Coordinates of C-alpha atoms in Angstrom, one line a residue:
X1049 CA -177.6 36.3 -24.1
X1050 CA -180.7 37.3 -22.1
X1051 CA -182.2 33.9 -23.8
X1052 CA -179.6 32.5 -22.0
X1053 CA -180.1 31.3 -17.7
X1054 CA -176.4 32.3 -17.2
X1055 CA -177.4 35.9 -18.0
X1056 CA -178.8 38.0 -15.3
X1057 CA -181.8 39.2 -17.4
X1058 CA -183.5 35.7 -18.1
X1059 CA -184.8 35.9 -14.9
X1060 CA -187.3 38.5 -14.5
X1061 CA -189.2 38.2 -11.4
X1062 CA -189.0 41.4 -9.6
X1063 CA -189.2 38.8 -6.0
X1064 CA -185.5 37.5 -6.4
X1065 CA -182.6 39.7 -4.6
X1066 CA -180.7 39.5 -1.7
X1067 CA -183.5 40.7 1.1
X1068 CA -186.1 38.1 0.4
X1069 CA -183.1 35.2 -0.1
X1070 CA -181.6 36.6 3.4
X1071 CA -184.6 36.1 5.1
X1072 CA -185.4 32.7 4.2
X1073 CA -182.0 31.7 5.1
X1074 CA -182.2 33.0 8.2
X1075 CA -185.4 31.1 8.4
X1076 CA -183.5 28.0 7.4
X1077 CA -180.3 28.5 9.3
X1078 CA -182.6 28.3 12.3
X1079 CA -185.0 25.4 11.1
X1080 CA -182.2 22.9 9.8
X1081 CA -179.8 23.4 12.7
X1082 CA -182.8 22.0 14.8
X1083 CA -183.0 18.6 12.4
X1084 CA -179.4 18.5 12.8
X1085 CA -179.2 18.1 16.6
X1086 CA -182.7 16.1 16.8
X1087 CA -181.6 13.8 14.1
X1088 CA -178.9 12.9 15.7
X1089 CA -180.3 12.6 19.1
X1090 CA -182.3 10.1 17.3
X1091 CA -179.6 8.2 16.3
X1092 CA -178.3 8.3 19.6
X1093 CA -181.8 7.0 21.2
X1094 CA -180.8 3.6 19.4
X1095 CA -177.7 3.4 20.9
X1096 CA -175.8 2.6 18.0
X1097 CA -172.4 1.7 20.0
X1098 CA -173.7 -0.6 22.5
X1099 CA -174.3 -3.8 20.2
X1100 CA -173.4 -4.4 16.0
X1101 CA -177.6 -5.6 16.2
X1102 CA -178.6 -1.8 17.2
X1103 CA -175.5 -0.1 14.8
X1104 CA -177.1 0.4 10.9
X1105 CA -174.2 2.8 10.1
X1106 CA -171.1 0.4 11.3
X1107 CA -168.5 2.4 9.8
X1108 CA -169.3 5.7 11.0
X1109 CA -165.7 6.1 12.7
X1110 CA -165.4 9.2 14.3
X1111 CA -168.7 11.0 13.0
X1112 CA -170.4 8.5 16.1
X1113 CA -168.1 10.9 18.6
X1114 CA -171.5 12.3 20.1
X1115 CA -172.8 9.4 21.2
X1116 CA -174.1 8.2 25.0
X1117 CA -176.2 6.3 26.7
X1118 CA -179.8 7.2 26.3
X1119 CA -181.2 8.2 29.1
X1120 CA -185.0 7.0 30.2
X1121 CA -185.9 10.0 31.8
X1122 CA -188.4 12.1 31.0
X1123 CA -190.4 9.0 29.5
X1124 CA -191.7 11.1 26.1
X1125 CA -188.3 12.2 25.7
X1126 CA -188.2 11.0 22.2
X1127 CA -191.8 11.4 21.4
X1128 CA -190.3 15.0 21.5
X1129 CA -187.1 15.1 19.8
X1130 CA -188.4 12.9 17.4
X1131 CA -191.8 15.0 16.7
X1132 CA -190.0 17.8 16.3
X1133 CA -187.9 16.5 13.4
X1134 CA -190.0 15.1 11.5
X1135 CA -192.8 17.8 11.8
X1136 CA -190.4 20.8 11.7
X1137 CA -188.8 19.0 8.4
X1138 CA -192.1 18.9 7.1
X1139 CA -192.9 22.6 7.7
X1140 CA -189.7 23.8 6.4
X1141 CA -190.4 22.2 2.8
X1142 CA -192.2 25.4 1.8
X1143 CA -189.3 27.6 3.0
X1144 CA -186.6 25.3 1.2
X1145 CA -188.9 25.6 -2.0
X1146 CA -188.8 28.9 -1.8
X1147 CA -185.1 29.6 -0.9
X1148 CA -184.1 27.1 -3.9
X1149 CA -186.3 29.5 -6.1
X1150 CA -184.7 32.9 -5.1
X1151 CA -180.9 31.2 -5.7
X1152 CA -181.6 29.5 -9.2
X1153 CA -179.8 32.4 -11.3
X1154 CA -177.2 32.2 -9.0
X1155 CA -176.3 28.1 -9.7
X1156 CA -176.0 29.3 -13.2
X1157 CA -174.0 32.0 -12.6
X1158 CA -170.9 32.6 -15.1
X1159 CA -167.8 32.6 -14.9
X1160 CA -167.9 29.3 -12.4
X1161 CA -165.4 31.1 -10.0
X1162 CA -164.0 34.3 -9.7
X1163 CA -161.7 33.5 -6.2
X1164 CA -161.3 31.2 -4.4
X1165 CA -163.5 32.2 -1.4
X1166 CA -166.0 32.4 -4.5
X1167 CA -165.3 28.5 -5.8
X1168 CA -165.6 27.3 -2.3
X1169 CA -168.9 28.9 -2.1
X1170 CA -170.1 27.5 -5.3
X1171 CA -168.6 24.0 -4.3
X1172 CA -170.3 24.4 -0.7
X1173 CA -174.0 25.8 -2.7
X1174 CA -173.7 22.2 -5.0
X1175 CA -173.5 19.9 -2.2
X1176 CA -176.0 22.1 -0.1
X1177 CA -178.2 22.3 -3.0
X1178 CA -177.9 18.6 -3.5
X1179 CA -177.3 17.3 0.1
X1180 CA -180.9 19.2 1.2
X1181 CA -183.2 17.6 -1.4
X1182 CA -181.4 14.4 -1.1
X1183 CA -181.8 14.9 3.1
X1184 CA -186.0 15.9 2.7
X1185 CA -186.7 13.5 0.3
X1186 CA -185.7 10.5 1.9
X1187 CA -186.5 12.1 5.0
X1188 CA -190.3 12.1 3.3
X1189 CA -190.3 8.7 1.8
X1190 CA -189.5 7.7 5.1
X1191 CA -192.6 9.0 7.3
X1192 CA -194.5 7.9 4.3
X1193 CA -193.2 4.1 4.7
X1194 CA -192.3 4.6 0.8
X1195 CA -188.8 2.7 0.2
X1196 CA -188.2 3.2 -3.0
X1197 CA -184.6 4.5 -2.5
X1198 CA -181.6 1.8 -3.3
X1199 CA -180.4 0.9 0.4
X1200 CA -181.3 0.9 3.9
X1201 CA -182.8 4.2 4.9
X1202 CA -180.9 4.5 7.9
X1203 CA -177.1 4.9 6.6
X1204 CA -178.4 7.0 3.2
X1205 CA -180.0 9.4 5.7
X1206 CA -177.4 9.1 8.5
X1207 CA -174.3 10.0 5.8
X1208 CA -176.5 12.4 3.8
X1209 CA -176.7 14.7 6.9
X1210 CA -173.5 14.6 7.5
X1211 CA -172.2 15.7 4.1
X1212 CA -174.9 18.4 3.9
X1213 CA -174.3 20.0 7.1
X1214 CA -170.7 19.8 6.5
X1215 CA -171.4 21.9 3.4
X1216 CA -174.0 23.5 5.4
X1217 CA -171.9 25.2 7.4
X1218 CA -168.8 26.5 5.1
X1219 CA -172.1 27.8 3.2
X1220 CA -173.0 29.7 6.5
X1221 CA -169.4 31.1 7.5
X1222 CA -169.0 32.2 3.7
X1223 CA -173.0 33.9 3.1
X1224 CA -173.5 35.2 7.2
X1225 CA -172.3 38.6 6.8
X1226 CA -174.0 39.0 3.5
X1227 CA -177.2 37.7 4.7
X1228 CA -177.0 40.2 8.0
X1229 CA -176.2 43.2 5.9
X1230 CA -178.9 42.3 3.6
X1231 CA -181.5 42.4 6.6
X1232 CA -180.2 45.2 7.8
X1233 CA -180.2 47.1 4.5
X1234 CA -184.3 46.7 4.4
X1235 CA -184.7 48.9 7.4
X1236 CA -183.3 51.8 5.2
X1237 CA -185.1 50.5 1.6
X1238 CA -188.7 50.2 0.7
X1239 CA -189.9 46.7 1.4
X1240 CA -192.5 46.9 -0.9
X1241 CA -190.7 49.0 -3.6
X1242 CA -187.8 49.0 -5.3
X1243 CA -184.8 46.4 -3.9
X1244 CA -182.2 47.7 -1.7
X1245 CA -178.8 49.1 -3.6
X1246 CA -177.3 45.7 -4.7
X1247 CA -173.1 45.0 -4.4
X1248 CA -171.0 43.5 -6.8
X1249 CA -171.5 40.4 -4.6
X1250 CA -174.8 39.4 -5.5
X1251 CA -175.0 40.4 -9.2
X1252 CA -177.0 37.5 -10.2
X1253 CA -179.9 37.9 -7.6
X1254 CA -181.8 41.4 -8.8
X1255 CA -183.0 41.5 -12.2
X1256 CA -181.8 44.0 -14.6
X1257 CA -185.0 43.6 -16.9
X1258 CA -188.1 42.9 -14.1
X1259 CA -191.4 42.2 -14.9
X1260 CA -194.0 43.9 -13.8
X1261 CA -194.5 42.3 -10.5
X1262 CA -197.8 40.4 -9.2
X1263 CA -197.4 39.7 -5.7
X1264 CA -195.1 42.1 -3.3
X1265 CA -192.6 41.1 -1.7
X1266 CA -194.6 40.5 1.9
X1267 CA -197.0 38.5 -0.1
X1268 CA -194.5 36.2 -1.1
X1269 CA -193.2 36.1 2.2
X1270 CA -197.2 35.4 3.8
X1271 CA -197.6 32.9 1.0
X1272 CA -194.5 30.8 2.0
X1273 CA -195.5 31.3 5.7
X1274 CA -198.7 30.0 4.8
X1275 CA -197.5 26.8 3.2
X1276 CA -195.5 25.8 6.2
X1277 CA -198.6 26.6 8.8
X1278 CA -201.1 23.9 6.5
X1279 CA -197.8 21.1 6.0
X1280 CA -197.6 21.5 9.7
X1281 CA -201.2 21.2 10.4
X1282 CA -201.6 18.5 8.2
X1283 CA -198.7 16.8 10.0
X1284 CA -198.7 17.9 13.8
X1285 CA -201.9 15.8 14.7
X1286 CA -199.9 12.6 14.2
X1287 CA -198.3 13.2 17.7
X1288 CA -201.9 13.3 19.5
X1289 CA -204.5 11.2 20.0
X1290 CA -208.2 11.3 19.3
X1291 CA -209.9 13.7 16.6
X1292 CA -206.2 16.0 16.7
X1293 CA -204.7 12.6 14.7
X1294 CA -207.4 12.6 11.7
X1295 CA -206.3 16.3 10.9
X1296 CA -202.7 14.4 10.1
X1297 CA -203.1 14.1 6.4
X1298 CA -199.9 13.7 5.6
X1299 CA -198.4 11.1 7.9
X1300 CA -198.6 7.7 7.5
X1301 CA -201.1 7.1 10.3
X1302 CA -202.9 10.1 10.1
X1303 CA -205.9 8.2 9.5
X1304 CA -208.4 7.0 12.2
X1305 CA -207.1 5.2 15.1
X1306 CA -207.2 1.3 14.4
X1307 CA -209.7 -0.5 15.9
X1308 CA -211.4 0.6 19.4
X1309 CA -210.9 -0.6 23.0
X1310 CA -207.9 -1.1 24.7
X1311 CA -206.0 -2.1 22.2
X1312 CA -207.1 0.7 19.6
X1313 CA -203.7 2.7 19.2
X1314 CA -201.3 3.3 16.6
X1315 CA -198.9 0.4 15.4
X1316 CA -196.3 0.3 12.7
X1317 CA -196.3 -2.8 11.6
X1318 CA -199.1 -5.6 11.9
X1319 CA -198.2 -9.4 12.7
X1320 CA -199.4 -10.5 9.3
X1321 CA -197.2 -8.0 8.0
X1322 CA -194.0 -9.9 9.8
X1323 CA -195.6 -13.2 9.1
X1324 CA -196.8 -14.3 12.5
X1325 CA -198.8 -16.8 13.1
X1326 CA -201.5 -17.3 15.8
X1327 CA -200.1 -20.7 15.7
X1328 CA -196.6 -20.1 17.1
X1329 CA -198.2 -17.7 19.3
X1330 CA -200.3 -19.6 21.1
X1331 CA -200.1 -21.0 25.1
X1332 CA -199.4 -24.6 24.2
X1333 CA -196.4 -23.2 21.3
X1334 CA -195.1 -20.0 22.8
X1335 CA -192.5 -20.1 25.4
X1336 CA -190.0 -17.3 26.4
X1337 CA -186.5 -18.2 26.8
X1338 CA -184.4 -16.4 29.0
X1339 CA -180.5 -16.5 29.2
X1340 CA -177.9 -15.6 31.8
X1341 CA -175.1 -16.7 34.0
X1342 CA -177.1 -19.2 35.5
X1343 CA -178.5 -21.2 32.6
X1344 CA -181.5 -20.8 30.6
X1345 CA -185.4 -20.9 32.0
X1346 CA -188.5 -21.3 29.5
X1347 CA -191.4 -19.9 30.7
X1348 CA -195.1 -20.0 29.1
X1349 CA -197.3 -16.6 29.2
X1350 CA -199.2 -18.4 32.4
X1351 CA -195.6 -19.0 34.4
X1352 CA -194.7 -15.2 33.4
X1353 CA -198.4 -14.4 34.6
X1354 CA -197.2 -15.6 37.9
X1355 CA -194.2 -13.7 38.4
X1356 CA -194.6 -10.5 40.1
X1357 CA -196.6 -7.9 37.7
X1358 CA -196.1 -4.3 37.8
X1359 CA -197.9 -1.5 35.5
X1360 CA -196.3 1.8 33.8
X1361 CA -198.2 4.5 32.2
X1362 CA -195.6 5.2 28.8
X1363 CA -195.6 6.4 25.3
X1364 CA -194.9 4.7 22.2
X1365 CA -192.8 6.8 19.6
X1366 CA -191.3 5.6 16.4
X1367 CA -188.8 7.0 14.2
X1368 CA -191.4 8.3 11.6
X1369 CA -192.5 11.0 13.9
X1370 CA -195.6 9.5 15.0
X1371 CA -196.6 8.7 18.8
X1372 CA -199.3 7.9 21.2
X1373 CA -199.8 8.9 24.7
X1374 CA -199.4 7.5 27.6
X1375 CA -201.0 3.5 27.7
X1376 CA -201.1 1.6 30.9
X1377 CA -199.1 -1.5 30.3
X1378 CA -198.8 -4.1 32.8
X1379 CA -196.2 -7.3 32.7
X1380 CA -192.6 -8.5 34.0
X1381 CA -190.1 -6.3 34.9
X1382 CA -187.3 -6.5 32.5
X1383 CA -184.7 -6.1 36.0
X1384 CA -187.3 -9.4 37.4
X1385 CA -186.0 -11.5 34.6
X1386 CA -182.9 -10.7 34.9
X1387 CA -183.0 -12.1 38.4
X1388 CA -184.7 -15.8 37.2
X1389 CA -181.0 -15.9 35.1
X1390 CA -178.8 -15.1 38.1
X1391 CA -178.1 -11.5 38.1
X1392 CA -178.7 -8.5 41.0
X1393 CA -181.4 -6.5 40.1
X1394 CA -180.1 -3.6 40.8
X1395 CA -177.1 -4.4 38.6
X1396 CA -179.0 -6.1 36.0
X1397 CA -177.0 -6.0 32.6
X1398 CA -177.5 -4.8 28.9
X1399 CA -180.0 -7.7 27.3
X1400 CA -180.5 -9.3 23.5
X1401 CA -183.8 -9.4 22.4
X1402 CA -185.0 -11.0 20.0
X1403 CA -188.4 -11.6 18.1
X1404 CA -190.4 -14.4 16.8
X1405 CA -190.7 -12.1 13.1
X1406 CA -187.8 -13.8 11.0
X1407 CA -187.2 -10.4 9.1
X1408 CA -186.8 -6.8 9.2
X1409 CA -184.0 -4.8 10.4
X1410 CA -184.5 -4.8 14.3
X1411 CA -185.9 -7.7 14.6
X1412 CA -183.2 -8.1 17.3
X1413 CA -182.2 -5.2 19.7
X1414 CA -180.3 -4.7 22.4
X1415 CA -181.5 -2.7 25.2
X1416 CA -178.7 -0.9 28.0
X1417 CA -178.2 -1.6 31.8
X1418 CA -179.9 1.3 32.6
X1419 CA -183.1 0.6 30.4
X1420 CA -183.0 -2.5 31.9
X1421 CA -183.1 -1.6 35.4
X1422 CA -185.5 1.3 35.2
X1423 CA -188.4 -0.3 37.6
X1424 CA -191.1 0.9 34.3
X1425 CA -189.0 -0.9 32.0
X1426 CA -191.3 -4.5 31.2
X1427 CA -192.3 -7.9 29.3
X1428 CA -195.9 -6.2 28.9
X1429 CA -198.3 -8.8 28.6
X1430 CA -201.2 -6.8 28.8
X1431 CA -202.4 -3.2 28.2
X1432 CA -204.9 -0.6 29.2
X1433 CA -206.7 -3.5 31.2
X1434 CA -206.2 -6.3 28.4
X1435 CA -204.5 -8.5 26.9
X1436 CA -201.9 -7.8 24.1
X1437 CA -203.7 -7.7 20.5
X1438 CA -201.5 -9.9 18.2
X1439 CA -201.1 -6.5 16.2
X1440 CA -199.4 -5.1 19.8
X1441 CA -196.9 -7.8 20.2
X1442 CA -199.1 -10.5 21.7
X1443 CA -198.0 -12.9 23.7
X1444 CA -195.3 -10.7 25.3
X1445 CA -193.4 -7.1 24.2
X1446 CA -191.0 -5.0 25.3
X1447 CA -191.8 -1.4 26.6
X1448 CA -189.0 0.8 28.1
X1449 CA -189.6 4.6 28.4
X1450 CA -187.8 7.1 26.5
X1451 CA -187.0 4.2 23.9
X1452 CA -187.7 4.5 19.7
X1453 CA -190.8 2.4 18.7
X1454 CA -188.1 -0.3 17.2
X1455 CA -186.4 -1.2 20.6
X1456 CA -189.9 -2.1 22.2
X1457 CA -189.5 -5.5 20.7
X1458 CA -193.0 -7.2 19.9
X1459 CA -193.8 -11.0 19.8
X1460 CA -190.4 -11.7 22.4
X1461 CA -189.1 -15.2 22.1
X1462 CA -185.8 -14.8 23.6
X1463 CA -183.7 -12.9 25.7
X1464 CA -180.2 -13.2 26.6
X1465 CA -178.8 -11.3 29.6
X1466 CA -175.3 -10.1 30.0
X1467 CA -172.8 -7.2 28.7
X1468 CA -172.7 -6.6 25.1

């Protein structure tokens, strides 16, 4: 039987018991209730409720109960949440690692149930087990622009945390007062000798048979630490600019900044990549058409040049974690247009945008009243002193602050005004 991994001797390393588990789930508990409520304050920056165009997970029913208006204020206020999920998530990969590790015997663990309250914690451990790697990995692919996974990224992702947390949680109430006693129990045991006494509760942790051990048990715990520190200094940089963003090796645009000059900052995705032309771009082809109440106008990127132009100092910050600081864009206010199409500024509706790429998910977005008539909300036609790059959304984009990367809609063509 000790051949076997349902027996407690098969797994000799003198590490494994219920201190060094306790204390990465601790860890954890912290670290993964954190990329619960910025995840979903992610989801909630798209505003998944105000149009079907914005909503990727339609029939959420009542899991979409914390939803609300995002607000614009402060203007990097998902450049934060954001950052911190993504980076966090990163940094906690070690930690998971490691916790997966100390619990193996455990998921092999004979008989399958001995109560109840102990088949609800082995049901609650499968999904957990299963729900976090499913949760990290896509979350990884993700950031990495790798979408290899069958389905849109955004309802895997958005149901996957919902049915790990859930498991998550009964995991939590069921292990809590184990994993305090267990913490506890080191004050009283030698941290670098022998394990504290074990109970019949965790049988399967604490080897009967250890081998002679090659790393204590603080060396483990400074080896895992370590891990997190270099995934989150090889990740953090993507949030800054300048030299900080080159020490990002593992996000996708942890590379040098593209191009130089005004127009050298991060982007997501090029025009060639959405297939637009410098054709259908240009000032003779190009016109912006702009909906409401009143009718329709068309205007060229001269008549919009004409308008009144304003300038606001904002962030761009996109669902993979990365951002830039502030740029100085200059254009139309979105509340302006509204106006031309026969509405009150000041009680200028939700608008449709939509773009001249003919593919990709949010290639129409609808942006709320508020976002609208937020005075730094624009049609940017230029930035940091020039014109938009084609790669920036030339001939016209959307910036709003506070707003995810995908709702400042590049290359406009159309906007409708009105309640959605």
């Amino acid at each position: 039987m000790e051949r076997s991994p349902s027996s407690p001797a098969f797994w000799r390393s003198p590490l494994r018991g219920p201190w060094f588990t306790s204390l990465l789930g601790v860890v954890l508990l912290a670290g993964i209730t954190v990329l619960f409520v910025t995840g979903l304050l992610s989801y909630a920056a798209y505003n998944p409720d105000l149009s079907p165009v914005n909503d990727k997970t339609p029939d959420k029913g009542v899991l979409g109960f914390y939803l609300f208006s995002w607000p614009t204020d402060p203007p990097w206020l998902y450049r934060l949440t954001q950052g911190v999920h993504v980076t966090l998530g990163i940094a906690l990969v070690p930690v998971l690692l490691a916790k997966l590790w100390s619990v193996v015997p455990r998921l092999f663990q004979l008989p399958p149930a001995r109560s109840v309250a102990h088949a609800l914690e082995r049901l609650s451990l499968l999904l957990l087990v299963g729900g976090v790697l499913f949760e990290f990995v896509t979350g990884v692919l993700n950031i990495q622009l790798d979408y290899v996974f069958p389905g849109s990224f955004y309802p895997l992702h958005f149901y996957g945390a919902w049915v790990f947390f859930a498991a998550f949680a009964v995991h939590v109430v069921l292990r809590a007062p184990t994993a305090v006693r267990n913490l506890r129990r080191m004050r009283a045991g030698d941290e670098e000798g022998a394990p504290p006494p074990v109970s019949a509760e965790e049988p399967s942790l604490v080897s009967p048979n250890p081998a002679e051990p090659t790393v204590s048990r603080r060396g483990a715990v400074w080896l895992v630490g370590g891990g997190s520190l270099l995934l989150l200094g090889t990740t953090v940089g993507q949030n800054f600019d300048g030299p900080a963003r080159r020490t990002a090796l593992l996000a996708p645009h942890g590379g040098a900044e593209p191009g130089s000059g005004p127009n050298g900052f991060q982007i997501n995705k090029t025009a060639a990549a959405r297939s637009i032309s410098a054709a259908e771009t240009s000032e003779e082809a190009w016109r912006l058409v702009v909906t409401g109440p009143s009718g329709t106008v068309r205007l060229s990127r001269a008549e919009l040049a004409e308008l009144p132009l304003h300038s606001a100092a904002l962030p761009i910050a996109c669902v993979e974690g990365w951002s830039t600081s502030d740029q100085w864009w200059r254009g139309v206010r979105l509340r302006d247009l509204a106006a031309l199409v026969g509405h009150e500024p000041e009680t200028a509706p939700d608008v449709l945008v939509e773009s001249l790429q003919r593919h990709g998910a949010f290639r129409r977005a609808a942006l709320r009243a508020n976002q609208v008539r937020d005075p730094r909300s624009l049609l940017a036609l230029d930035v940091n002193g020039e014109r938009l790059s084609p790669d920036h959304g030339y001939p016209a984009r959307i910036i709003v602050p506070a707003a995810p990367g995908v709702l400042n809609t590049k290359w406009v063509a159309r906007m409708t005004f009105g309640e959605l």
